[in-house]
């Protein structure tokens, strides 16, 4: 099933964690509608701008799958509203900056990016039509814990 011209339901629900643990990762109607909106408003515009395939590392996560990956109980992934993405050949910091400057979103996080290593980390982006507050963060590790910094720190 296509969500947009270039994004399918299969790639938005694919989960190695679900497969490894024998868990279902199938969205309900609300989650499916949210994924379609995320694909239309964020992922497809990113794909169209760069003219390259967007690798979806993680999008929808059933709450059981989200728990197994150590995700937040309030994760937008469990509602089909978020995706972790990369584009081969594009620095993740540049991808995050383009999204920040050109699209509506709820939350944008440059996760575990290492300056000088363009393909390090990934970009988390969420879209919630009634709550696109455009929060921009950078996730990094400090003393073995995840720390969130305001803005894009690259």
mmCIF file with all atom_site columns, C-alpha atoms in Angstrom:
data_model
loop_
_atom_site.group_PDB
_atom_site.id
_atom_site.type_symbol
_atom_site.label_atom_id
_atom_site.label_alt_id
_atom_site.label_comp_id
_atom_site.label_asym_id
_atom_site.label_entity_id
_atom_site.label_seq_id
_atom_site.pdbx_PDB_ins_code
_atom_site.Cartn_x
_atom_site.Cartn_y
_atom_site.Cartn_z
_atom_site.occupancy
_atom_site.B_iso_or_equiv
_atom_site.pdbx_formal_charge
_atom_site.auth_seq_id
_atom_site.auth_comp_id
_atom_site.auth_asym_id
_atom_site.auth_atom_id
_atom_site.pdbx_PDB_model_num
ATOM 1   C CA . UNK A 1 1   ? 0.000  0.000   0.000  1.00 0.00 ? 1   UNK A CA 1
ATOM 2   C CA . UNK A 1 2   ? 1.396  3.406   -1.005 1.00 0.00 ? 2   UNK A CA 1
ATOM 3   C CA . UNK A 1 3   ? 1.131  6.296   1.444  1.00 0.00 ? 3   UNK A CA 1
ATOM 4   C CA . UNK A 1 4   ? 2.565  8.694   -1.156 1.00 0.00 ? 4   UNK A CA 1
ATOM 5   C CA . UNK A 1 5   ? 4.293  8.376   -4.525 1.00 0.00 ? 5   UNK A CA 1
ATOM 6   C CA . UNK A 1 6   ? 7.539  7.172   -2.918 1.00 0.00 ? 6   UNK A CA 1
ATOM 7   C CA . UNK A 1 7   ? 6.591  5.843   0.534  1.00 0.00 ? 7   UNK A CA 1
ATOM 8   C CA . UNK A 1 8   ? 4.873  2.560   1.349  1.00 0.00 ? 8   UNK A CA 1
ATOM 9   C CA . UNK A 1 9   ? 3.153  1.237   4.430  1.00 0.00 ? 9   UNK A CA 1
ATOM 10  C CA . UNK A 1 10  ? 5.607  -1.682  4.444  1.00 0.00 ? 10  UNK A CA 1
ATOM 11  C CA . UNK A 1 11  ? 8.668  0.535   4.835  1.00 0.00 ? 11  UNK A CA 1
ATOM 12  C CA . UNK A 1 12  ? 6.935  2.643   7.498  1.00 0.00 ? 12  UNK A CA 1
ATOM 13  C CA . UNK A 1 13  ? 6.116  -0.430  9.615  1.00 0.00 ? 13  UNK A CA 1
ATOM 14  C CA . UNK A 1 14  ? 9.229  -2.538  8.998  1.00 0.00 ? 14  UNK A CA 1
ATOM 15  C CA . UNK A 1 15  ? 10.878 -3.464  12.281 1.00 0.00 ? 15  UNK A CA 1
ATOM 16  C CA . UNK A 1 16  ? 13.741 -5.871  12.832 1.00 0.00 ? 16  UNK A CA 1
ATOM 17  C CA . UNK A 1 17  ? 12.942 -5.716  16.552 1.00 0.00 ? 17  UNK A CA 1
ATOM 18  C CA . UNK A 1 18  ? 9.370  -6.857  15.910 1.00 0.00 ? 18  UNK A CA 1
ATOM 19  C CA . UNK A 1 19  ? 10.611 -9.715  13.714 1.00 0.00 ? 19  UNK A CA 1
ATOM 20  C CA . UNK A 1 20  ? 13.277 -10.753 16.207 1.00 0.00 ? 20  UNK A CA 1
ATOM 21  C CA . UNK A 1 21  ? 10.761 -10.891 19.088 1.00 0.00 ? 21  UNK A CA 1
ATOM 22  C CA . UNK A 1 22  ? 7.771  -12.220 17.138 1.00 0.00 ? 22  UNK A CA 1
ATOM 23  C CA . UNK A 1 23  ? 5.745  -9.045  17.692 1.00 0.00 ? 23  UNK A CA 1
ATOM 24  C CA . UNK A 1 24  ? 3.059  -7.554  15.480 1.00 0.00 ? 24  UNK A CA 1
ATOM 25  C CA . UNK A 1 25  ? 3.755  -4.036  14.191 1.00 0.00 ? 25  UNK A CA 1
ATOM 26  C CA . UNK A 1 26  ? 0.481  -3.263  12.455 1.00 0.00 ? 26  UNK A CA 1
ATOM 27  C CA . UNK A 1 27  ? -1.078 0.190   12.806 1.00 0.00 ? 27  UNK A CA 1
ATOM 28  C CA . UNK A 1 28  ? -4.739 0.906   13.444 1.00 0.00 ? 28  UNK A CA 1
ATOM 29  C CA . UNK A 1 29  ? -6.773 3.377   11.389 1.00 0.00 ? 29  UNK A CA 1
ATOM 30  C CA . UNK A 1 30  ? -5.647 6.448   13.391 1.00 0.00 ? 30  UNK A CA 1
ATOM 31  C CA . UNK A 1 31  ? -1.974 5.495   13.149 1.00 0.00 ? 31  UNK A CA 1
ATOM 32  C CA . UNK A 1 32  ? -2.336 4.807   9.432  1.00 0.00 ? 32  UNK A CA 1
ATOM 33  C CA . UNK A 1 33  ? -3.900 8.242   8.872  1.00 0.00 ? 33  UNK A CA 1
ATOM 34  C CA . UNK A 1 34  ? -1.069 9.852   10.861 1.00 0.00 ? 34  UNK A CA 1
ATOM 35  C CA . UNK A 1 35  ? 1.591  8.003   8.824  1.00 0.00 ? 35  UNK A CA 1
ATOM 36  C CA . UNK A 1 36  ? -0.036 9.141   5.599  1.00 0.00 ? 36  UNK A CA 1
ATOM 37  C CA . UNK A 1 37  ? 0.047  12.754  6.822  1.00 0.00 ? 37  UNK A CA 1
ATOM 38  C CA . UNK A 1 38  ? 3.711  12.427  7.906  1.00 0.00 ? 38  UNK A CA 1
ATOM 39  C CA . UNK A 1 39  ? 4.611  10.997  4.504  1.00 0.00 ? 39  UNK A CA 1
ATOM 40  C CA . UNK A 1 40  ? 2.658  13.697  2.608  1.00 0.00 ? 40  UNK A CA 1
ATOM 41  C CA . UNK A 1 41  ? 3.801  16.704  4.653  1.00 0.00 ? 41  UNK A CA 1
ATOM 42  C CA . UNK A 1 42  ? 7.403  15.787  5.502  1.00 0.00 ? 42  UNK A CA 1
ATOM 43  C CA . UNK A 1 43  ? 8.869  12.678  3.910  1.00 0.00 ? 43  UNK A CA 1
ATOM 44  C CA . UNK A 1 44  ? 7.667  13.198  0.334  1.00 0.00 ? 44  UNK A CA 1
ATOM 45  C CA . UNK A 1 45  ? 8.738  16.885  0.293  1.00 0.00 ? 45  UNK A CA 1
ATOM 46  C CA . UNK A 1 46  ? 12.189 15.803  1.534  1.00 0.00 ? 46  UNK A CA 1
ATOM 47  C CA . UNK A 1 47  ? 12.368 13.159  -1.209 1.00 0.00 ? 47  UNK A CA 1
ATOM 48  C CA . UNK A 1 48  ? 11.216 15.648  -3.844 1.00 0.00 ? 48  UNK A CA 1
ATOM 49  C CA . UNK A 1 49  ? 13.732 18.295  -2.741 1.00 0.00 ? 49  UNK A CA 1
ATOM 50  C CA . UNK A 1 50  ? 16.780 16.028  -2.709 1.00 0.00 ? 50  UNK A CA 1
ATOM 51  C CA . UNK A 1 51  ? 15.724 13.792  -5.609 1.00 0.00 ? 51  UNK A CA 1
ATOM 52  C CA . UNK A 1 52  ? 17.133 10.805  -3.726 1.00 0.00 ? 52  UNK A CA 1
ATOM 53  C CA . UNK A 1 53  ? 15.673 7.909   -1.808 1.00 0.00 ? 53  UNK A CA 1
ATOM 54  C CA . UNK A 1 54  ? 14.975 8.520   1.871  1.00 0.00 ? 54  UNK A CA 1
ATOM 55  C CA . UNK A 1 55  ? 15.946 5.641   4.143  1.00 0.00 ? 55  UNK A CA 1
ATOM 56  C CA . UNK A 1 56  ? 13.321 5.156   6.856  1.00 0.00 ? 56  UNK A CA 1
ATOM 57  C CA . UNK A 1 57  ? 15.144 3.549   9.790  1.00 0.00 ? 57  UNK A CA 1
ATOM 58  C CA . UNK A 1 58  ? 12.066 3.505   12.011 1.00 0.00 ? 58  UNK A CA 1
ATOM 59  C CA . UNK A 1 59  ? 8.574  4.945   11.710 1.00 0.00 ? 59  UNK A CA 1
ATOM 60  C CA . UNK A 1 60  ? 5.473  3.319   13.225 1.00 0.00 ? 60  UNK A CA 1
ATOM 61  C CA . UNK A 1 61  ? 6.125  1.236   16.349 1.00 0.00 ? 61  UNK A CA 1
ATOM 62  C CA . UNK A 1 62  ? 3.431  -0.749  18.097 1.00 0.00 ? 62  UNK A CA 1
ATOM 63  C CA . UNK A 1 63  ? 3.716  0.037   21.840 1.00 0.00 ? 63  UNK A CA 1
ATOM 64  C CA . UNK A 1 64  ? 5.174  -3.451  22.478 1.00 0.00 ? 64  UNK A CA 1
ATOM 65  C CA . UNK A 1 65  ? 7.842  -2.876  19.816 1.00 0.00 ? 65  UNK A CA 1
ATOM 66  C CA . UNK A 1 66  ? 8.520  0.612   21.151 1.00 0.00 ? 66  UNK A CA 1
ATOM 67  C CA . UNK A 1 67  ? 9.069  -0.847  24.620 1.00 0.00 ? 67  UNK A CA 1
ATOM 68  C CA . UNK A 1 68  ? 11.560 -3.399  23.251 1.00 0.00 ? 68  UNK A CA 1
ATOM 69  C CA . UNK A 1 69  ? 13.638 -0.679  21.560 1.00 0.00 ? 69  UNK A CA 1
ATOM 70  C CA . UNK A 1 70  ? 13.656 1.408   24.745 1.00 0.00 ? 70  UNK A CA 1
ATOM 71  C CA . UNK A 1 71  ? 11.500 4.168   23.257 1.00 0.00 ? 71  UNK A CA 1
ATOM 72  C CA . UNK A 1 72  ? 9.652  6.758   25.329 1.00 0.00 ? 72  UNK A CA 1
ATOM 73  C CA . UNK A 1 73  ? 6.156  5.705   26.442 1.00 0.00 ? 73  UNK A CA 1
ATOM 74  C CA . UNK A 1 74  ? 4.890  8.950   24.883 1.00 0.00 ? 74  UNK A CA 1
ATOM 75  C CA . UNK A 1 75  ? 6.773  8.430   21.609 1.00 0.00 ? 75  UNK A CA 1
ATOM 76  C CA . UNK A 1 76  ? 5.208  9.894   18.475 1.00 0.00 ? 76  UNK A CA 1
ATOM 77  C CA . UNK A 1 77  ? 6.364  6.661   16.773 1.00 0.00 ? 77  UNK A CA 1
ATOM 78  C CA . UNK A 1 78  ? 3.592  4.741   18.589 1.00 0.00 ? 78  UNK A CA 1
ATOM 79  C CA . UNK A 1 79  ? 0.985  7.026   17.028 1.00 0.00 ? 79  UNK A CA 1
ATOM 80  C CA . UNK A 1 80  ? 2.437  6.856   13.498 1.00 0.00 ? 80  UNK A CA 1
ATOM 81  C CA . UNK A 1 81  ? 3.487  10.499  13.712 1.00 0.00 ? 81  UNK A CA 1
ATOM 82  C CA . UNK A 1 82  ? 7.286  10.133  13.590 1.00 0.00 ? 82  UNK A CA 1
ATOM 83  C CA . UNK A 1 83  ? 10.075 8.688   11.483 1.00 0.00 ? 83  UNK A CA 1
ATOM 84  C CA . UNK A 1 84  ? 13.831 8.337   11.887 1.00 0.00 ? 84  UNK A CA 1
ATOM 85  C CA . UNK A 1 85  ? 15.379 9.005   8.496  1.00 0.00 ? 85  UNK A CA 1
ATOM 86  C CA . UNK A 1 86  ? 18.616 9.414   6.544  1.00 0.00 ? 86  UNK A CA 1
ATOM 87  C CA . UNK A 1 87  ? 19.513 10.071  2.918  1.00 0.00 ? 87  UNK A CA 1
ATOM 88  C CA . UNK A 1 88  ? 22.678 8.324   1.712  1.00 0.00 ? 88  UNK A CA 1
ATOM 89  C CA . UNK A 1 89  ? 25.166 10.931  0.537  1.00 0.00 ? 89  UNK A CA 1
ATOM 90  C CA . UNK A 1 90  ? 23.524 13.820  2.470  1.00 0.00 ? 90  UNK A CA 1
ATOM 91  C CA . UNK A 1 91  ? 24.914 14.887  5.844  1.00 0.00 ? 91  UNK A CA 1
ATOM 92  C CA . UNK A 1 92  ? 22.299 14.332  8.526  1.00 0.00 ? 92  UNK A CA 1
ATOM 93  C CA . UNK A 1 93  ? 22.975 17.820  9.908  1.00 0.00 ? 93  UNK A CA 1
ATOM 94  C CA . UNK A 1 94  ? 22.214 19.297  6.468  1.00 0.00 ? 94  UNK A CA 1
ATOM 95  C CA . UNK A 1 95  ? 19.039 17.218  6.177  1.00 0.00 ? 95  UNK A CA 1
ATOM 96  C CA . UNK A 1 96  ? 17.855 18.392  9.603  1.00 0.00 ? 96  UNK A CA 1
ATOM 97  C CA . UNK A 1 97  ? 18.626 22.025  8.743  1.00 0.00 ? 97  UNK A CA 1
ATOM 98  C CA . UNK A 1 98  ? 16.653 21.795  5.487  1.00 0.00 ? 98  UNK A CA 1
ATOM 99  C CA . UNK A 1 99  ? 13.627 20.340  7.285  1.00 0.00 ? 99  UNK A CA 1
ATOM 100 C CA . UNK A 1 100 ? 13.884 23.026  9.985  1.00 0.00 ? 100 UNK A CA 1
ATOM 101 C CA . UNK A 1 101 ? 14.012 25.815  7.406  1.00 0.00 ? 101 UNK A CA 1
ATOM 102 C CA . UNK A 1 102 ? 11.406 24.536  4.945  1.00 0.00 ? 102 UNK A CA 1
ATOM 103 C CA . UNK A 1 103 ? 8.760  22.309  6.504  1.00 0.00 ? 103 UNK A CA 1
ATOM 104 C CA . UNK A 1 104 ? 6.186  22.227  9.269  1.00 0.00 ? 104 UNK A CA 1
ATOM 105 C CA . UNK A 1 105 ? 6.812  19.633  11.983 1.00 0.00 ? 105 UNK A CA 1
ATOM 106 C CA . UNK A 1 106 ? 6.140  18.910  15.631 1.00 0.00 ? 106 UNK A CA 1
ATOM 107 C CA . UNK A 1 107 ? 9.628  17.844  16.619 1.00 0.00 ? 107 UNK A CA 1
ATOM 108 C CA . UNK A 1 108 ? 12.953 17.602  14.817 1.00 0.00 ? 108 UNK A CA 1
ATOM 109 C CA . UNK A 1 109 ? 15.893 15.900  16.520 1.00 0.00 ? 109 UNK A CA 1
ATOM 110 C CA . UNK A 1 110 ? 19.394 15.493  15.115 1.00 0.00 ? 110 UNK A CA 1
ATOM 111 C CA . UNK A 1 111 ? 20.241 12.281  16.942 1.00 0.00 ? 111 UNK A CA 1
ATOM 112 C CA . UNK A 1 112 ? 23.787 11.248  17.841 1.00 0.00 ? 112 UNK A CA 1
ATOM 113 C CA . UNK A 1 113 ? 25.451 13.195  15.034 1.00 0.00 ? 113 UNK A CA 1
ATOM 114 C CA . UNK A 1 114 ? 29.239 13.503  15.166 1.00 0.00 ? 114 UNK A CA 1
ATOM 115 C CA . UNK A 1 115 ? 30.596 16.681  13.536 1.00 0.00 ? 115 UNK A CA 1
ATOM 116 C CA . UNK A 1 116 ? 32.965 15.755  10.717 1.00 0.00 ? 116 UNK A CA 1
ATOM 117 C CA . UNK A 1 117 ? 31.210 12.416  10.093 1.00 0.00 ? 117 UNK A CA 1
ATOM 118 C CA . UNK A 1 118 ? 28.316 13.376  7.761  1.00 0.00 ? 118 UNK A CA 1
ATOM 119 C CA . UNK A 1 119 ? 26.496 10.025  7.866  1.00 0.00 ? 119 UNK A CA 1
ATOM 120 C CA . UNK A 1 120 ? 26.628 9.646   11.640 1.00 0.00 ? 120 UNK A CA 1
ATOM 121 C CA . UNK A 1 121 ? 23.405 9.527   13.604 1.00 0.00 ? 121 UNK A CA 1
ATOM 122 C CA . UNK A 1 122 ? 20.000 10.101  12.051 1.00 0.00 ? 122 UNK A CA 1
ATOM 123 C CA . UNK A 1 123 ? 17.158 12.616  11.883 1.00 0.00 ? 123 UNK A CA 1
ATOM 124 C CA . UNK A 1 124 ? 13.970 12.129  13.905 1.00 0.00 ? 124 UNK A CA 1
ATOM 125 C CA . UNK A 1 125 ? 11.009 14.132  12.631 1.00 0.00 ? 125 UNK A CA 1
ATOM 126 C CA . UNK A 1 126 ? 7.361  14.134  13.665 1.00 0.00 ? 126 UNK A CA 1
ATOM 127 C CA . UNK A 1 127 ? 4.256  15.754  12.244 1.00 0.00 ? 127 UNK A CA 1
ATOM 128 C CA . UNK A 1 128 ? 1.022  16.378  14.156 1.00 0.00 ? 128 UNK A CA 1
ATOM 129 C CA . UNK A 1 129 ? -1.326 18.714  12.293 1.00 0.00 ? 129 UNK A CA 1
ATOM 130 C CA . UNK A 1 130 ? -2.771 20.324  15.420 1.00 0.00 ? 130 UNK A CA 1
ATOM 131 C CA . UNK A 1 131 ? 0.566  20.542  17.291 1.00 0.00 ? 131 UNK A CA 1
ATOM 132 C CA . UNK A 1 132 ? 3.387  21.479  14.926 1.00 0.00 ? 132 UNK A CA 1
ATOM 133 C CA . UNK A 1 133 ? 5.355  23.474  17.479 1.00 0.00 ? 133 UNK A CA 1
ATOM 134 C CA . UNK A 1 134 ? 8.625  23.192  15.499 1.00 0.00 ? 134 UNK A CA 1
ATOM 135 C CA . UNK A 1 135 ? 10.699 22.020  18.448 1.00 0.00 ? 135 UNK A CA 1
ATOM 136 C CA . UNK A 1 136 ? 14.326 21.558  17.339 1.00 0.00 ? 136 UNK A CA 1
ATOM 137 C CA . UNK A 1 137 ? 16.745 19.500  19.424 1.00 0.00 ? 137 UNK A CA 1
ATOM 138 C CA . UNK A 1 138 ? 20.044 17.661  19.200 1.00 0.00 ? 138 UNK A CA 1
ATOM 139 C CA . UNK A 1 139 ? 20.441 14.362  21.061 1.00 0.00 ? 139 UNK A CA 1
ATOM 140 C CA . UNK A 1 140 ? 23.907 13.442  22.254 1.00 0.00 ? 140 UNK A CA 1
ATOM 141 C CA . UNK A 1 141 ? 25.521 11.208  24.870 1.00 0.00 ? 141 UNK A CA 1
ATOM 142 C CA . UNK A 1 142 ? 27.149 12.579  27.988 1.00 0.00 ? 142 UNK A CA 1
ATOM 143 C CA . UNK A 1 143 ? 28.468 10.276  30.698 1.00 0.00 ? 143 UNK A CA 1
ATOM 144 C CA . UNK A 1 144 ? 26.559 7.381   29.133 1.00 0.00 ? 144 UNK A CA 1
ATOM 145 C CA . UNK A 1 145 ? 23.188 9.183   29.177 1.00 0.00 ? 145 UNK A CA 1
ATOM 146 C CA . UNK A 1 146 ? 21.177 10.818  26.411 1.00 0.00 ? 146 UNK A CA 1
ATOM 147 C CA . UNK A 1 147 ? 21.142 14.598  26.693 1.00 0.00 ? 147 UNK A CA 1
ATOM 148 C CA . UNK A 1 148 ? 18.922 16.868  24.593 1.00 0.00 ? 148 UNK A CA 1
ATOM 149 C CA . UNK A 1 149 ? 20.285 20.264  23.564 1.00 0.00 ? 149 UNK A CA 1
ATOM 150 C CA . UNK A 1 150 ? 18.167 23.081  22.145 1.00 0.00 ? 150 UNK A CA 1
ATOM 151 C CA . UNK A 1 151 ? 18.610 23.718  18.400 1.00 0.00 ? 151 UNK A CA 1
ATOM 152 C CA . UNK A 1 152 ? 20.813 21.924  15.903 1.00 0.00 ? 152 UNK A CA 1
ATOM 153 C CA . UNK A 1 153 ? 24.282 21.423  17.315 1.00 0.00 ? 153 UNK A CA 1
ATOM 154 C CA . UNK A 1 154 ? 26.478 20.118  14.526 1.00 0.00 ? 154 UNK A CA 1
#
